[in-house]
Amino acid sequence: MANDQDFVDFVIDQVENGCQVSYRHMFGGTSLYLNGKVVALICDNQLFVTPTAAGREYIGMVVEAPPFPGAMNSFLIEDEIEDAEWLTELFVLTERELPAPKPKKKRNK
């Protein structure tokens, strides 16, 4: 499930400057964050966007697949990765529909 850093960088570079996308490598994949919300995963150099109603409407003919065995289906984005404007809009629409991240609990030491 490892990703090439070049692919991760390419996806991040596709998202236009108005959106500050961050990422974190976890469990052999890479989580992409927009405003603290996980909007997408990169697994095996494939982009999977968190499913939302707005995302489904925006994409139209959605291809769904699990990013890794046992995971829930996500939107598999293939050719559209090349379209920076389209991908940016998808990330923004997805982020708007996702709930705010839960505050992290403080650990007792």
Tab-separated table of N, CA, C and O in Angstrom, residues 14-95:
chain	number	residue	atom	x	y	z
A	14	GLN	N	-1.792	19.790	-7.468
A	14	GLN	CA	-2.956	20.003	-8.326
A	14	GLN	C	-4.008	20.881	-7.642
A	14	GLN	O	-4.762	21.561	-8.312
A	15	VAL	N	-4.067	20.827	-6.327
A	15	VAL	CA	-5.058	21.613	-5.608
A	15	VAL	C	-4.567	23.050	-5.571
A	15	VAL	O	-3.442	23.329	-5.171
A	16	GLU	N	-5.422	23.954	-6.008
A	16	GLU	CA	-5.015	25.333	-6.218
A	16	GLU	C	-4.678	26.050	-4.914
A	16	GLU	O	-5.114	25.655	-3.829
A	17	ASN	N	-3.921	27.114	-5.037
A	17	ASN	CA	-3.339	27.815	-3.910
A	17	ASN	C	-4.323	28.258	-2.828
A	17	ASN	O	-3.934	28.398	-1.684
A	18	GLY	N	-5.558	28.523	-3.163
A	18	GLY	CA	-6.525	28.964	-2.163
A	18	GLY	C	-6.814	27.909	-1.113
A	18	GLY	O	-7.335	28.206	-0.043
A	19	CYS	N	-6.478	26.672	-1.390
A	19	CYS	CA	-6.722	25.570	-0.461
A	19	CYS	C	-5.391	25.065	0.065
A	19	CYS	O	-4.531	24.670	-0.710
A	20	GLN	N	-5.252	25.061	1.338
A	20	GLN	CA	-4.032	24.560	1.961
A	20	GLN	C	-4.247	23.104	2.351
A	20	GLN	O	-4.843	22.824	3.384
A	21	VAL	N	-3.798	22.211	1.519
A	21	VAL	CA	-3.940	20.782	1.778
A	21	VAL	C	-2.692	20.309	2.503
A	21	VAL	O	-1.574	20.617	2.098
A	22	SER	N	-2.905	19.566	3.574
A	22	SER	CA	-1.782	18.950	4.278
A	22	SER	C	-1.950	17.444	4.174
A	22	SER	O	-3.008	16.954	3.757
A	23	TYR	N	-0.913	16.730	4.549
A	23	TYR	CA	-1.009	15.273	4.462
A	23	TYR	C	-0.252	14.630	5.596
A	23	TYR	O	0.602	15.248	6.233
A	24	ARG	N	-0.595	13.367	5.808
A	24	ARG	CA	0.074	12.576	6.841
A	24	ARG	C	0.119	11.131	6.363
A	24	ARG	O	-0.895	10.578	5.946
A	25	HIS	N	1.302	10.543	6.402
A	25	HIS	CA	1.452	9.140	6.035
A	25	HIS	C	1.019	8.298	7.232
A	25	HIS	O	1.513	8.489	8.344
A	26	MET	N	0.079	7.395	6.999
A	26	MET	CA	-0.405	6.514	8.062
A	26	MET	C	-0.757	5.156	7.490
A	26	MET	O	-1.405	5.068	6.446
A	27	PHE	N	-0.353	4.113	8.174
A	27	PHE	CA	-0.764	2.747	7.858
A	27	PHE	C	-0.498	2.367	6.411
A	27	PHE	O	-1.285	1.674	5.782
A	28	GLY	N	0.570	2.853	5.840
A	28	GLY	CA	0.926	2.508	4.473
A	28	GLY	C	0.243	3.362	3.428
A	28	GLY	O	0.519	3.251	2.248
A	29	GLY	N	-0.665	4.240	3.843
A	29	GLY	CA	-1.351	5.145	2.929
A	29	GLY	C	-1.054	6.580	3.331
A	29	GLY	O	-0.262	6.842	4.227
A	30	THR	N	-1.708	7.508	2.667
A	30	THR	CA	-1.529	8.921	2.962
A	30	THR	C	-2.901	9.574	3.067
A	30	THR	O	-3.717	9.449	2.162
A	31	SER	N	-3.150	10.251	4.189
A	31	SER	CA	-4.399	10.990	4.383
A	31	SER	C	-4.172	12.436	3.969
A	31	SER	O	-3.165	13.043	4.331
A	32	LEU	N	-5.117	12.993	3.202
A	32	LEU	CA	-5.053	14.389	2.781
A	32	LEU	C	-6.090	15.172	3.578
A	32	LEU	O	-7.249	14.765	3.671
A	33	TYR	N	-5.666	16.293	4.142
A	33	TYR	CA	-6.512	17.112	5.005
A	33	TYR	C	-6.739	18.481	4.392
A	33	TYR	O	-5.828	19.079	3.832
A	34	LEU	N	-7.972	18.976	4.539
A	34	LEU	CA	-8.308	20.342	4.184
A	34	LEU	C	-9.048	20.912	5.383
A	34	LEU	O	-10.069	20.351	5.804
A	35	ASN	N	-8.524	21.959	5.969
A	35	ASN	CA	-9.095	22.566	7.184
A	35	ASN	C	-9.280	21.547	8.292
A	35	ASN	O	-10.303	21.531	8.987
A	36	GLY	N	-8.316	20.666	8.448
A	36	GLY	CA	-8.342	19.685	9.523
A	36	GLY	C	-9.245	18.496	9.289
A	36	GLY	O	-9.386	17.643	10.152
A	37	LYS	N	-9.863	18.414	8.129
A	37	LYS	CA	-10.776	17.315	7.805
A	37	LYS	C	-10.146	16.414	6.751
A	37	LYS	O	-9.560	16.901	5.778
A	38	VAL	N	-10.296	15.104	6.923
A	38	VAL	CA	-9.751	14.162	5.947
A	38	VAL	C	-10.671	14.163	4.726
A	38	VAL	O	-11.798	13.678	4.784
A	39	VAL	N	-10.188	14.726	3.626
A	39	VAL	CA	-10.989	14.793	2.406
A	39	VAL	C	-10.652	13.683	1.433
A	39	VAL	O	-11.449	13.376	0.541
A	40	ALA	N	-9.470	13.064	1.600
A	40	ALA	CA	-9.069	12.032	0.646
A	40	ALA	C	-7.969	11.158	1.228
A	40	ALA	O	-7.315	11.527	2.204
A	41	LEU	N	-7.810	10.002	0.610
A	41	LEU	CA	-6.729	9.077	0.932
A	41	LEU	C	-5.996	8.738	-0.357
A	41	LEU	O	-6.609	8.669	-1.424
A	42	ILE	N	-4.718	8.520	-0.229
A	42	ILE	CA	-3.944	7.996	-1.346
A	42	ILE	C	-3.431	6.638	-0.898
A	42	ILE	O	-2.738	6.524	0.115
A	43	CYS	N	-3.818	5.618	-1.621
A	43	CYS	CA	-3.392	4.249	-1.342
A	43	CYS	C	-2.963	3.614	-2.655
A	43	CYS	O	-3.693	3.695	-3.651
A	44	ASP	N	-1.798	3.002	-2.661
A	44	ASP	CA	-1.258	2.370	-3.870
A	44	ASP	C	-1.254	3.331	-5.053
A	44	ASP	O	-1.606	2.964	-6.171
A	45	ASN	N	-0.887	4.586	-4.786
A	45	ASN	CA	-0.830	5.626	-5.820
A	45	ASN	C	-2.156	5.811	-6.543
A	45	ASN	O	-2.181	6.085	-7.750
A	46	GLN	N	-3.243	5.689	-5.804
A	46	GLN	CA	-4.578	5.983	-6.318
A	46	GLN	C	-5.236	6.953	-5.354
A	46	GLN	O	-5.036	6.872	-4.131
A	47	LEU	N	-6.048	7.869	-5.882
A	47	LEU	CA	-6.709	8.886	-5.069
A	47	LEU	C	-8.147	8.473	-4.777
A	47	LEU	O	-8.922	8.208	-5.699
A	48	PHE	N	-8.488	8.430	-3.496
A	48	PHE	CA	-9.824	8.087	-3.034
A	48	PHE	C	-10.365	9.259	-2.225
A	48	PHE	O	-9.767	9.639	-1.215
A	49	VAL	N	-11.481	9.846	-2.654
A	49	VAL	CA	-12.068	10.995	-1.971
A	49	VAL	C	-13.196	10.517	-1.064
A	49	VAL	O	-13.978	9.635	-1.429
A	50	THR	N	-13.266	11.118	0.118
A	50	THR	CA	-14.309	10.789	1.084
A	50	THR	C	-15.667	11.036	0.440
A	50	THR	O	-15.915	12.112	-0.099
A	51	PRO	N	-16.576	10.054	0.490
A	51	PRO	CA	-17.867	10.219	-0.169
A	51	PRO	C	-18.782	11.202	0.563
A	51	PRO	O	-18.908	11.143	1.788
A	52	THR	N	-19.377	12.110	-0.202
A	52	THR	CA	-20.387	13.043	0.286
A	52	THR	C	-21.444	13.197	-0.797
A	52	THR	O	-21.194	12.883	-1.965
A	53	ALA	N	-22.606	13.697	-0.414
A	53	ALA	CA	-23.679	13.911	-1.391
A	53	ALA	C	-23.258	14.954	-2.430
A	53	ALA	O	-23.495	14.786	-3.629
A	54	ALA	N	-22.630	16.038	-1.974
A	54	ALA	CA	-22.187	17.083	-2.908
A	54	ALA	C	-21.128	16.551	-3.861
A	54	ALA	O	-21.139	16.870	-5.052
A	55	GLY	N	-20.220	15.733	-3.352
A	55	GLY	CA	-19.191	15.140	-4.198
A	55	GLY	C	-19.787	14.219	-5.244
A	55	GLY	O	-19.394	14.239	-6.405
A	56	ARG	N	-20.762	13.418	-4.823
A	56	ARG	CA	-21.420	12.498	-5.757
A	56	ARG	C	-22.109	13.273	-6.872
A	56	ARG	O	-22.011	12.922	-8.050
A	57	GLU	N	-22.794	14.365	-6.515
A	57	GLU	CA	-23.488	15.179	-7.514
A	57	GLU	C	-22.484	15.855	-8.453
A	57	GLU	O	-22.693	15.913	-9.661
A	58	TYR	N	-21.400	16.345	-7.900
A	58	TYR	CA	-20.385	17.042	-8.693
A	58	TYR	C	-19.703	16.096	-9.673
A	58	TYR	O	-19.494	16.444	-10.841
A	59	ILE	N	-19.356	14.903	-9.222
A	59	ILE	CA	-18.647	13.949	-10.066
A	59	ILE	C	-19.548	13.401	-11.162
A	59	ILE	O	-19.131	13.234	-12.302
A	60	GLY	N	-20.790	13.104	-10.820
A	60	GLY	CA	-21.704	12.513	-11.800
A	60	GLY	C	-21.581	11.000	-11.792
A	60	GLY	O	-22.071	10.340	-10.883
A	61	MET	N	-20.899	10.444	-12.765
A	61	MET	CA	-20.703	8.994	-12.843
A	61	MET	C	-19.571	8.598	-11.888
A	61	MET	O	-18.396	8.650	-12.238
A	62	VAL	N	-19.960	8.243	-10.686
A	62	VAL	CA	-18.995	7.948	-9.624
A	62	VAL	C	-18.495	6.519	-9.731
A	62	VAL	O	-19.270	5.588	-9.936
A	63	VAL	N	-17.189	6.357	-9.584
A	63	VAL	CA	-16.585	5.031	-9.455
A	63	VAL	C	-16.230	4.887	-7.980
A	63	VAL	O	-15.499	5.709	-7.435
A	64	GLU	N	-16.799	3.880	-7.332
A	64	GLU	CA	-16.536	3.665	-5.919
A	64	GLU	C	-15.703	2.402	-5.730
A	64	GLU	O	-15.919	1.405	-6.418
A	65	ALA	N	-14.787	2.485	-4.795
A	65	ALA	CA	-13.927	1.343	-4.480
A	65	ALA	C	-13.350	1.564	-3.083
A	65	ALA	O	-13.204	2.701	-2.644
A	66	PRO	N	-13.014	0.483	-2.398
A	66	PRO	CA	-12.365	0.650	-1.100
A	66	PRO	C	-10.876	0.994	-1.295
A	66	PRO	O	-10.218	0.403	-2.146
A	67	PRO	N	-10.349	1.933	-0.513
A	67	PRO	CA	-8.931	2.273	-0.660
A	67	PRO	C	-7.996	1.159	-0.199
A	67	PRO	O	-6.865	1.087	-0.653
A	68	PHE	N	-8.482	0.309	0.687
A	68	PHE	CA	-7.694	-0.834	1.162
A	68	PHE	C	-8.676	-1.900	1.613
A	68	PHE	O	-9.854	-1.610	1.863
A	69	PRO	N	-8.267	-3.162	1.683
A	69	PRO	CA	-9.176	-4.242	2.056
A	69	PRO	C	-9.849	-3.982	3.406
A	69	PRO	O	-9.205	-3.588	4.376
A	70	GLY	N	-11.159	-4.145	3.424
A	70	GLY	CA	-11.934	-3.961	4.644
A	70	GLY	C	-12.435	-2.547	4.848
A	70	GLY	O	-13.212	-2.290	5.767
A	71	ALA	N	-12.017	-1.595	4.017
A	71	ALA	CA	-12.449	-0.201	4.141
A	71	ALA	C	-13.782	0.008	3.435
A	71	ALA	O	-14.154	-0.744	2.531
A	72	MET	N	-14.484	1.048	3.864
A	72	MET	CA	-15.715	1.444	3.179
A	72	MET	C	-15.342	2.043	1.822
A	72	MET	O	-14.229	2.552	1.645
A	73	ASN	N	-16.271	1.985	0.884
A	73	ASN	CA	-16.022	2.543	-0.442
A	73	ASN	C	-15.824	4.055	-0.376
A	73	ASN	O	-16.460	4.744	0.415
A	74	SER	N	-14.952	4.539	-1.229
A	74	SER	CA	-14.712	5.966	-1.430
A	74	SER	C	-14.818	6.235	-2.917
A	74	SER	O	-14.911	5.307	-3.721
A	75	PHE	N	-14.800	7.512	-3.284
A	75	PHE	CA	-14.832	7.868	-4.701
A	75	PHE	C	-13.421	7.724	-5.272
A	75	PHE	O	-12.505	8.417	-4.835
A	76	LEU	N	-13.258	6.839	-6.225
A	76	LEU	CA	-11.970	6.650	-6.885
A	76	LEU	C	-11.843	7.697	-7.995
A	76	LEU	O	-12.674	7.759	-8.899
A	77	ILE	N	-10.817	8.529	-7.890
A	77	ILE	CA	-10.599	9.596	-8.869
A	77	ILE	C	-9.422	9.183	-9.740
A	77	ILE	O	-8.326	8.947	-9.237
A	78	GLU	N	-9.667	9.118	-11.039
A	78	GLU	CA	-8.617	8.654	-11.942
A	78	GLU	C	-8.177	9.778	-12.884
A	78	GLU	O	-7.307	10.560	-12.532
A	79	ASP	N	-8.774	9.887	-14.043
A	79	ASP	CA	-8.346	10.851	-15.056
A	79	ASP	C	-8.493	12.303	-14.597
A	79	ASP	O	-7.725	13.168	-15.018
A	80	GLU	N	-9.459	12.575	-13.723
A	80	GLU	CA	-9.731	13.947	-13.301
A	80	GLU	C	-8.607	14.535	-12.444
A	80	GLU	O	-8.598	15.734	-12.181
A	81	ILE	N	-7.676	13.712	-11.991
A	81	ILE	CA	-6.560	14.222	-11.196
A	81	ILE	C	-5.785	15.276	-11.989
A	81	ILE	O	-5.224	16.205	-11.420
A	82	GLU	N	-5.781	15.155	-13.294
A	82	GLU	CA	-5.047	16.083	-14.155
A	82	GLU	C	-5.684	17.473	-14.199
A	82	GLU	O	-5.032	18.442	-14.572
A	83	ASP	N	-6.959	17.588	-13.823
A	83	ASP	CA	-7.699	18.852	-13.902
A	83	ASP	C	-7.670	19.532	-12.532
A	83	ASP	O	-8.475	19.231	-11.653
A	84	ALA	N	-6.744	20.474	-12.360
A	84	ALA	CA	-6.535	21.125	-11.066
A	84	ALA	C	-7.785	21.844	-10.578
A	84	ALA	O	-8.138	21.752	-9.401
A	85	GLU	N	-8.452	22.560	-11.453
A	85	GLU	CA	-9.660	23.309	-11.060
A	85	GLU	C	-10.762	22.352	-10.601
A	85	GLU	O	-11.416	22.568	-9.580
A	86	TRP	N	-10.969	21.286	-11.336
A	86	TRP	CA	-11.997	20.294	-11.000
A	86	TRP	C	-11.686	19.635	-9.663
A	86	TRP	O	-12.559	19.497	-8.805
A	87	LEU	N	-10.448	19.222	-9.466
A	87	LEU	CA	-10.058	18.537	-8.242
A	87	LEU	C	-10.168	19.465	-7.038
A	87	LEU	O	-10.650	19.063	-5.968
A	88	THR	N	-9.771	20.720	-7.205
A	88	THR	CA	-9.883	21.698	-6.120
A	88	THR	C	-11.338	21.856	-5.703
A	88	THR	O	-11.660	21.850	-4.505
A	89	GLU	N	-12.216	21.986	-6.661
A	89	GLU	CA	-13.649	22.143	-6.352
A	89	GLU	C	-14.190	20.915	-5.633
A	89	GLU	O	-14.969	21.036	-4.677
A	90	LEU	N	-13.783	19.731	-6.047
A	90	LEU	CA	-14.224	18.510	-5.380
A	90	LEU	C	-13.757	18.494	-3.926
A	90	LEU	O	-14.529	18.166	-3.024
A	91	PHE	N	-12.518	18.858	-3.682
A	91	PHE	CA	-11.999	18.893	-2.308
A	91	PHE	C	-12.784	19.899	-1.459
A	91	PHE	O	-13.119	19.625	-0.320
A	92	VAL	N	-13.065	21.080	-2.019
A	92	VAL	CA	-13.792	22.122	-1.280
A	92	VAL	C	-15.214	21.654	-0.959
A	92	VAL	O	-15.676	21.792	0.177
A	93	LEU	N	-15.904	21.083	-1.940
A	93	LEU	CA	-17.271	20.580	-1.710
A	93	LEU	C	-17.274	19.480	-0.657
A	93	LEU	O	-18.163	19.431	0.200
A	94	THR	N	-16.293	18.599	-0.720
A	94	THR	CA	-16.202	17.505	0.241
A	94	THR	C	-15.959	18.049	1.643
A	94	THR	O	-16.639	17.662	2.597
A	95	GLU	N	-15.017	18.958	1.775
A	95	GLU	CA	-14.685	19.520	3.090
A	95	GLU	C	-15.893	20.205	3.724
A	95	GLU	O	-16.130	20.095	4.917
